[in-house]
Tab-separated table of C-alpha atoms in Angstrom:
chain	number	residue	atom	x	y	z
Y	24	MET	CA	234.443	121.425	2.800
Y	25	SER	CA	235.372	119.243	5.746
Y	26	GLY	CA	232.603	118.042	7.984
Y	27	SER	CA	234.809	118.373	11.063
Y	28	ILE	CA	233.893	121.109	13.513
Y	29	ILE	CA	237.425	121.085	14.959
Y	30	ALA	CA	240.343	120.343	12.649
Y	31	THR	CA	242.615	117.461	13.549
Y	32	ARG	CA	246.337	116.989	13.139
Y	33	ARG	CA	245.596	114.244	10.567
Y	34	GLU	CA	243.689	116.771	8.405
Y	35	VAL	CA	246.598	119.227	8.610
Y	36	ALA	CA	249.001	116.448	7.585
Y	37	ASP	CA	246.814	115.393	4.629
Y	38	LEU	CA	246.465	118.965	3.352
Y	39	ALA	CA	250.201	119.661	3.682
Y	40	GLY	CA	251.169	116.286	2.235
Y	41	VAL	CA	253.305	115.289	5.218
Y	42	SER	CA	253.087	112.889	8.155
Y	43	GLU	CA	251.397	113.693	11.480
Y	44	ALA	CA	254.797	113.448	13.149
Y	45	THR	CA	256.099	116.205	10.859
Y	46	VAL	CA	253.107	118.399	11.732
Y	47	SER	CA	253.853	117.867	15.424
Y	48	ARG	CA	257.534	118.776	14.988
Y	49	VAL	CA	256.739	121.936	13.037
Y	50	LEU	CA	254.092	123.233	15.423
Y	51	ASN	CA	256.206	122.524	18.495
Y	52	GLY	CA	259.535	123.672	17.096
Y	53	VAL	CA	261.184	120.300	17.666
Y	54	GLY	CA	264.058	119.070	15.486
Y	55	PRO	CA	265.366	120.245	12.081
Y	56	ILE	CA	262.691	120.911	9.444
Y	57	LYS	CA	263.082	122.140	5.856
Y	58	GLU	CA	261.810	125.699	5.477
Y	59	GLU	CA	259.576	124.691	2.553
Y	60	THR	CA	257.958	121.965	4.670
Y	61	ARG	CA	257.543	124.277	7.645
Y	62	ILE	CA	255.732	126.890	5.547
Y	63	ARG	CA	253.470	124.243	3.960
Y	64	VAL	CA	252.448	122.887	7.384
Y	65	LEU	CA	251.795	126.351	8.843
Y	66	ASP	CA	249.687	127.328	5.812
Y	67	ALA	CA	247.628	124.143	6.150
Y	68	ALA	CA	247.122	124.704	9.869
Y	69	ASN	CA	245.996	128.294	9.240
Y	70	GLN	CA	243.568	127.241	6.508
Y	71	LEU	CA	241.970	124.651	8.788
Y	72	GLY	CA	242.089	126.759	11.950
Y	73	TYR	CA	244.032	124.033	13.738
Y	74	VAL	CA	245.349	124.920	17.222
Y	75	PRO	CA	247.329	122.238	19.122
Y	76	SER	CA	246.337	121.685	22.736
Y	77	ASN	CA	248.643	122.511	25.636
Y	78	LEU	CA	248.647	118.819	26.511
Y	79	ALA	CA	249.762	117.844	23.001
Y	80	ARG	CA	252.515	120.473	23.083
Y	81	SER	CA	253.681	119.124	26.427
Y	82	PHE	CA	253.993	115.590	25.052
Y	83	ALA	CA	255.787	116.790	21.925
Y	84	ARG	CA	258.332	118.718	23.965
Y	85	ARG	CA	258.590	115.924	26.519
Y	86	LYS	CA	257.555	118.453	29.172
Y	87	SER	CA	254.734	118.449	31.679
Y	88	GLY	CA	253.797	122.110	31.420
Y	89	ASN	CA	253.932	122.287	35.245
Y	90	ILE	CA	256.077	124.334	37.576
Y	91	GLY	CA	256.120	122.385	40.834
Y	92	VAL	CA	256.092	124.033	44.251
Y	93	VAL	CA	256.921	121.939	47.324
Y	94	LEU	CA	255.163	122.832	50.572
Y	95	PRO	CA	255.703	121.325	54.019
Y	96	TYR	CA	252.900	119.074	55.204
Y	97	ILE	CA	251.794	120.324	58.625
Y	98	PRO	CA	248.763	118.461	60.065
Y	99	LYS	CA	245.813	120.737	60.910
Y	100	ALA	CA	247.698	123.828	59.720
Y	101	ARG	CA	245.833	126.051	57.265
Y	102	LEU	CA	248.801	126.728	54.999
Y	103	PHE	CA	246.828	128.505	52.316
Y	104	SER	CA	245.408	130.971	54.851
Y	105	SER	CA	248.959	131.833	55.943
Y	106	TYR	CA	249.938	135.246	54.597
Y	107	TYR	CA	253.438	133.978	53.792
Y	108	PHE	CA	252.335	130.996	51.682
Y	109	SER	CA	249.300	132.637	50.079
Y	110	GLU	CA	251.262	135.679	48.869
Y	111	ILE	CA	254.154	133.674	47.438
Y	112	LEU	CA	251.806	131.202	45.728
Y	113	SER	CA	249.730	134.053	44.280
Y	114	GLY	CA	252.824	135.681	42.815
Y	115	MET	CA	253.963	132.385	41.330
Y	116	GLY	CA	250.559	131.307	40.062
Y	117	ASN	CA	249.788	134.530	38.215
Y	118	THR	CA	253.214	134.543	36.578
Y	119	VAL	CA	253.237	130.945	35.315
Y	120	ARG	CA	249.675	131.097	33.997
Y	121	GLU	CA	250.566	134.111	31.856
Y	122	GLN	CA	253.137	131.912	30.103
Y	123	GLY	CA	250.804	128.949	29.564
Y	124	TYR	CA	252.158	126.848	32.431
Y	125	ASP	CA	250.353	125.483	35.469
Y	126	LEU	CA	251.406	125.474	39.114
Y	127	LEU	CA	251.485	121.995	40.657
Y	128	VAL	CA	251.413	122.028	44.468
Y	129	LEU	CA	253.292	119.126	46.061
Y	130	PHE	CA	253.244	118.332	49.793
Y	131	ARG	CA	255.917	116.487	51.679
Y	132	SER	CA	256.014	115.255	55.238
Y	133	GLY	CA	258.462	116.966	57.541
Y	134	GLU	CA	259.488	113.563	58.884
Y	135	GLU	CA	260.652	112.008	55.633
Y	136	THR	CA	263.766	112.737	53.587
Y	137	PRO	CA	262.585	114.659	50.517
Y	138	GLU	CA	262.967	112.971	47.127
Y	139	TYR	CA	262.862	115.969	44.845
Y	140	GLU	CA	264.390	114.111	41.901
Y	141	SER	CA	261.372	111.795	41.748
Y	142	PHE	CA	259.125	114.668	40.630
Y	143	PHE	CA	261.282	115.018	37.521
Y	144	ARG	CA	261.693	111.276	36.959
Y	145	MET	CA	257.927	110.862	36.898
Y	146	GLN	CA	257.707	113.875	34.541
Y	147	LYS	CA	255.366	115.677	36.910
Y	148	VAL	CA	257.230	118.983	36.684
Y	149	ASP	CA	259.623	120.898	34.434
Y	150	ALA	CA	261.070	122.964	37.288
Y	151	LEU	CA	260.741	123.009	41.066
Y	152	VAL	CA	260.318	125.739	43.686
Y	153	VAL	CA	261.032	124.675	47.277
Y	154	LEU	CA	259.188	126.497	50.075
Y	155	GLY	CA	259.452	125.840	53.796
Y	156	ALA	CA	262.885	124.202	53.575
Y	157	LYS	CA	264.867	123.740	56.805
Y	158	ASP	CA	268.615	123.602	57.221
Y	159	GLU	CA	268.796	119.913	58.046
Y	160	PRO	CA	271.180	117.195	56.714
Y	161	GLY	CA	268.483	115.355	54.730
Y	162	GLU	CA	267.300	118.572	53.104
Y	163	ARG	CA	270.821	119.584	52.103
Y	164	GLU	CA	271.528	116.172	50.604
Y	165	ALA	CA	268.282	116.146	48.607
Y	166	LEU	CA	269.025	119.600	47.180
Y	167	ARG	CA	272.614	118.605	46.344
Y	168	LYS	CA	271.305	115.635	44.344
Y	169	LEU	CA	268.858	117.903	42.561
Y	170	ARG	CA	271.630	120.349	41.682
Y	171	GLU	CA	273.923	117.563	40.449
Y	172	SER	CA	271.154	116.113	38.263
Y	173	GLY	CA	270.944	119.385	36.336
Y	174	HIS	CA	267.214	119.899	36.911
Y	175	PRO	CA	266.100	123.535	37.295
Y	176	PHE	CA	265.024	124.409	40.852
Y	177	ILE	CA	265.099	127.310	43.274
Y	178	VAL	CA	264.801	127.650	47.057
Y	179	VAL	CA	262.654	130.483	48.411
Y	180	ASN	CA	263.173	132.261	51.761
Y	181	GLN	CA	265.899	129.890	52.965
Y	182	HIS	CA	269.677	130.146	52.665
Y	183	PHE	CA	272.134	127.260	52.982
Y	184	ASP	CA	275.601	128.440	53.961
Y	185	GLY	CA	278.394	126.738	52.047
Y	186	GLU	CA	276.143	125.498	49.223
Y	187	ASN	CA	275.544	126.855	45.738
Y	188	PHE	CA	271.792	126.405	45.544
Y	189	PRO	CA	269.869	129.044	43.560
Y	190	GLU	CA	267.815	131.107	45.998
Y	191	VAL	CA	265.293	133.935	46.207
Y	192	ASP	CA	265.480	135.489	49.639
Y	193	VAL	CA	264.993	138.711	51.604
Y	194	ASP	CA	267.572	140.664	53.599
Y	195	HIS	CA	266.056	139.621	56.937
Y	196	GLU	CA	269.118	140.780	58.853
Y	197	GLU	CA	268.613	144.348	57.666
Y	198	GLY	CA	264.844	144.128	58.223
Y	199	SER	CA	265.378	143.132	61.848
Y	200	ARG	CA	268.053	145.746	62.392
Y	201	MET	CA	265.636	148.457	61.205
Y	202	ALA	CA	262.899	147.218	63.548
Y	203	VAL	CA	265.099	147.193	66.656
Y	204	GLU	CA	266.739	150.498	65.742
Y	205	HIS	CA	263.266	152.024	65.505
Y	206	LEU	CA	262.418	150.768	69.000
Y	207	MET	CA	265.611	152.254	70.415
Y	208	ASP	CA	264.932	155.544	68.619
Y	209	GLN	CA	261.668	155.621	70.595
Y	210	GLY	CA	263.707	155.420	73.804
Y	211	TYR	CA	263.327	151.695	74.519
Y	212	ARG	CA	266.420	149.863	75.754
Y	213	SER	CA	265.318	146.602	77.369
Y	214	ILE	CA	264.051	144.776	74.277
Y	215	ALA	CA	262.828	141.170	74.304
Y	216	PHE	CA	262.996	139.067	71.139
Y	217	LEU	CA	260.502	136.338	70.190
Y	218	ASN	CA	262.141	134.437	67.324
Y	219	GLY	CA	261.221	131.407	65.221
Y	220	PRO	CA	263.004	128.012	65.036
Y	221	LEU	CA	266.708	128.300	64.259
Y	222	THR	CA	266.518	125.579	61.580
Y	223	TYR	CA	265.279	128.409	59.330
Y	224	SER	CA	267.970	130.732	58.022
Y	225	ASN	CA	265.634	133.709	58.294
Y	226	SER	CA	265.437	133.134	62.070
Y	227	LEU	CA	269.230	133.220	62.270
Y	228	ASP	CA	269.308	136.337	60.105
Y	229	ARG	CA	266.711	138.067	62.272
Y	230	PHE	CA	268.783	137.364	65.366
Y	231	LYS	CA	271.879	138.777	63.651
Y	232	GLY	CA	269.963	141.956	62.843
Y	233	PHE	CA	268.580	142.152	66.391
Y	234	GLU	CA	272.076	141.747	67.847
Y	235	LYS	CA	273.647	144.228	65.422
Y	236	ALA	CA	271.126	146.956	66.257
Y	237	LEU	CA	271.775	146.563	69.991
Y	238	GLN	CA	275.543	146.530	69.585
Y	239	GLN	CA	275.431	149.724	67.537
Y	240	ARG	CA	274.045	151.392	70.682
Y	241	GLY	CA	276.542	149.709	73.002
Y	242	LEU	CA	274.084	147.036	74.196
Y	243	GLU	CA	274.092	143.223	74.196
Y	244	PRO	CA	271.148	140.778	74.008
Y	245	ASP	CA	269.842	139.689	77.418
Y	246	ASP	CA	269.514	135.889	77.425
Y	247	ARG	CA	266.573	136.148	79.846
Y	248	LEU	CA	264.634	138.099	77.219
Y	249	LEU	CA	265.185	135.729	74.291
Y	250	PHE	CA	262.239	133.467	73.424
Y	251	GLU	CA	261.517	130.950	70.673
Y	252	GLY	CA	258.151	130.124	69.115
Y	253	ASN	CA	257.103	128.149	66.033
Y	254	PHE	CA	255.739	131.054	63.923
Y	255	GLY	CA	252.160	130.144	64.936
Y	256	ARG	CA	249.738	132.434	66.765
Y	257	ARG	CA	249.367	129.995	69.650
Y	258	SER	CA	253.082	129.999	70.389
Y	259	GLY	CA	253.009	133.797	70.643
Y	260	TYR	CA	250.015	133.554	72.972
Y	261	ALA	CA	251.804	131.000	75.185
Y	262	ILE	CA	254.973	133.076	75.470
Y	263	GLY	CA	252.839	136.022	76.546
Y	264	ASP	CA	252.805	134.452	80.041
Y	265	ASP	CA	256.619	134.462	80.222
Y	266	ILE	CA	256.882	138.040	79.021
Y	267	ALA	CA	254.167	139.213	81.420
Y	268	LYS	CA	256.158	137.755	84.331
Y	269	ARG	CA	259.141	139.890	83.289
Y	270	ILE	CA	257.140	142.972	82.386
Y	271	ASP	CA	259.099	145.181	84.790
Y	272	GLU	CA	262.250	144.284	82.803
Y	273	VAL	CA	260.759	144.667	79.311
Y	274	ASP	CA	260.335	147.964	77.460
Y	275	ALA	CA	259.556	146.469	74.075
Y	276	VAL	CA	259.274	143.182	72.161
Y	277	PHE	CA	260.462	142.444	68.643
Y	278	VAL	CA	258.577	139.440	67.186
Y	279	ALA	CA	259.792	137.388	64.200
Y	280	ASN	CA	256.397	137.248	62.471
Y	281	ASP	CA	252.961	138.840	62.750
Y	282	ARG	CA	251.116	135.642	63.668
Y	283	MET	CA	253.146	135.259	66.858
Y	284	ALA	CA	252.842	139.000	67.495
Y	285	VAL	CA	249.040	138.800	67.272
Y	286	GLY	CA	248.979	135.926	69.768
Y	287	LEU	CA	251.325	137.814	72.087
Y	288	LEU	CA	249.190	140.965	71.932
Y	289	GLN	CA	246.074	138.957	72.715
Y	290	ARG	CA	247.608	137.343	75.793
Y	291	LEU	CA	249.200	140.540	77.103
Y	292	ARG	CA	245.866	142.366	76.865
Y	293	GLU	CA	244.356	139.607	79.026
Y	294	LEU	CA	247.167	139.719	81.588
Y	295	LEU	CA	247.955	143.448	81.649
Y	296	PRO	CA	244.773	145.508	81.829
Y	297	ASP	CA	246.913	148.517	82.796
Y	298	GLN	CA	247.899	149.925	79.378
Y	299	GLU	CA	250.710	151.946	80.929
Y	300	ARG	CA	252.634	148.698	81.520
Y	301	PHE	CA	252.093	147.431	77.999
Y	302	PRO	CA	255.389	147.016	76.057
Y	303	ALA	CA	255.959	148.403	72.583
Y	304	ILE	CA	255.760	145.683	69.924
Y	305	VAL	CA	257.060	145.321	66.363
Y	306	GLY	CA	256.111	142.312	64.244
Y	307	TYR	CA	257.438	140.969	60.946
Y	308	ASP	CA	255.853	140.278	57.493
Y	309	ASP	CA	253.321	143.164	57.526
Y	310	SER	CA	250.477	140.728	56.959
Y	311	ASP	CA	246.827	141.736	56.567
Y	312	SER	CA	246.298	141.288	60.307
Y	313	ALA	CA	248.812	144.028	61.206
Y	314	ASP	CA	246.387	146.813	60.260
Y	315	ILE	CA	243.438	145.429	62.225
Y	316	CYS	CA	245.272	144.622	65.464
Y	317	VAL	CA	244.527	146.589	68.615
Y	318	PRO	CA	246.675	148.614	68.643
Y	319	PRO	CA	247.644	148.532	64.940
Y	320	LEU	CA	250.873	146.570	64.675
Y	321	SER	CA	254.162	148.036	63.482
Y	322	SER	CA	255.774	145.444	61.236
Y	323	VAL	CA	258.588	144.782	58.765
Y	324	ARG	CA	257.053	144.457	55.317
Y	325	VAL	CA	258.390	141.490	53.319
Y	326	PRO	CA	257.715	141.409	49.535
Y	327	PHE	CA	256.398	137.835	49.469
Y	328	TYR	CA	254.302	138.325	46.322
Y	329	GLU	CA	257.344	139.710	44.474
Y	330	MET	CA	259.422	136.759	45.731
Y	331	GLY	CA	256.905	134.387	44.162
Y	332	GLU	CA	256.905	136.335	40.895
Y	333	LEU	CA	260.699	136.338	40.698
Y	334	ALA	CA	261.016	132.625	41.513
Y	335	ALA	CA	258.447	131.805	38.825
Y	336	ARG	CA	260.138	133.988	36.197
Y	337	LEU	CA	263.488	132.349	36.883
Y	338	MET	CA	261.969	128.873	36.552
Y	339	LEU	CA	260.186	129.794	33.323
Y	340	THR	CA	263.458	131.077	31.909
Y	341	ALA	CA	265.119	127.803	32.884
Y	342	CYS	CA	262.324	125.800	31.212
Y	343	GLU	CA	262.702	127.719	27.949
Y	344	ASP	CA	266.444	126.956	27.841
Y	345	SER	CA	266.159	123.771	25.781
Y	346	SER	CA	269.873	122.930	26.103
Y	347	ASN	CA	270.048	122.804	29.880
Y	348	GLY	CA	267.776	124.734	32.207
Y	349	ALA	CA	270.242	124.437	35.070
Y	350	GLU	CA	272.722	126.626	33.148
Y	351	VAL	CA	270.588	129.630	34.070
Y	352	PHE	CA	271.882	129.265	37.633
Y	353	LYS	CA	275.445	128.181	36.921
Y	354	GLU	CA	276.907	131.246	38.653
Y	355	HIS	CA	274.908	130.586	41.858
Y	356	PRO	CA	272.684	133.632	41.855
Y	357	ARG	CA	271.220	134.522	45.234
Y	358	TYR	CA	268.493	137.054	44.585
Y	359	LEU	CA	268.094	139.193	47.700
Y	360	LEU	CA	265.048	141.465	47.994
Y	361	GLN	CA	264.688	144.307	50.498
Y	362	ALA	CA	262.323	144.649	53.461
Y	363	GLU	CA	260.637	147.846	54.667
Y	364	LEU	CA	259.629	148.980	58.162
Y	365	ILE	CA	255.985	150.079	58.535
Y	366	VAL	CA	255.420	152.051	61.758
Y	367	ARG	CA	252.023	151.970	63.471
Y	368	ASP	CA	250.736	152.637	66.990
Y	369	SER	CA	252.040	149.460	68.654
Y	370	SER	CA	255.619	150.741	68.763
Y	371	LYS	CA	255.177	154.482	69.174
Y	372	LYS	CA	256.421	156.040	72.394
Y	373	ARG	CA	253.538	156.921	74.679
Y	374	THR	CA	253.433	160.466	75.982
Y	375	GLY	CA	251.944	161.426	79.300
Y	376	GLY	CA	248.763	163.467	79.447
């Protein structure tokens, strides 16, 4: 009886009468092995209760065991408290852990040209998920290089027209159209729009949906009622001053995310104590804060958690394709999920008493 509490690969090799390298190849499914040898090694491992570590398997397969996720580095921003990032990361994290992988979070500065290939060269990751990407020349070039290198990657919540990058996205155009159509169904016609930066494709898509909904009713966007924030609560609060100045022209406001909508609501409550003058408001994301707003905030629900799950599953599939993970995305799949409008008190037509 061996005195070892935990069996080693050397003990398995001695019992099976093979080398340690052969044990490693058998247990990790690497390279051609005679069936007789494979059975002998597996029997020896079972007898000794030998279980290879995840780290050892990673080395044998020349893989890290990590799915990388790139996040933008924003000084003083609490990214992990953001509903958008926390939901997507939760969906990804739960999915990769179930398959024995880990999620490696990587930050990059918004001022530097991303070097995505370096994560693979340094063997930090087996696949890469890119969050917070902007449609900028440096970003496009970095993703082109990644695609040409054959490494598996996917972009989440950002579309690049004219490229063939694999993407998981949401139909933001339809989500916005539903929100504005709902406001017009309530009788509102003069609708302001607080959007995010146009370097994000979802901002462009939201504007398209906003414009389409108006045009379907014979209306056009009013340039005086178009505003741009940065998706942060403070930018919504600041733009509340501009909207309050035009309150006689504004029936309702469609806001591109809930954080800006919360800031806008806060500022309008300070500036417009007369609730009769308060505009109807619809936000976007349907974050946890939408339910606890005063009044409760109507919002377009985006399946962020499901986006994270899907991105992770696609990357895991790519990692398991030992010939070439990039082949999984050869046909340029763009996975497009659907949004849903959740109606609460903030957008309901008020009736006189």
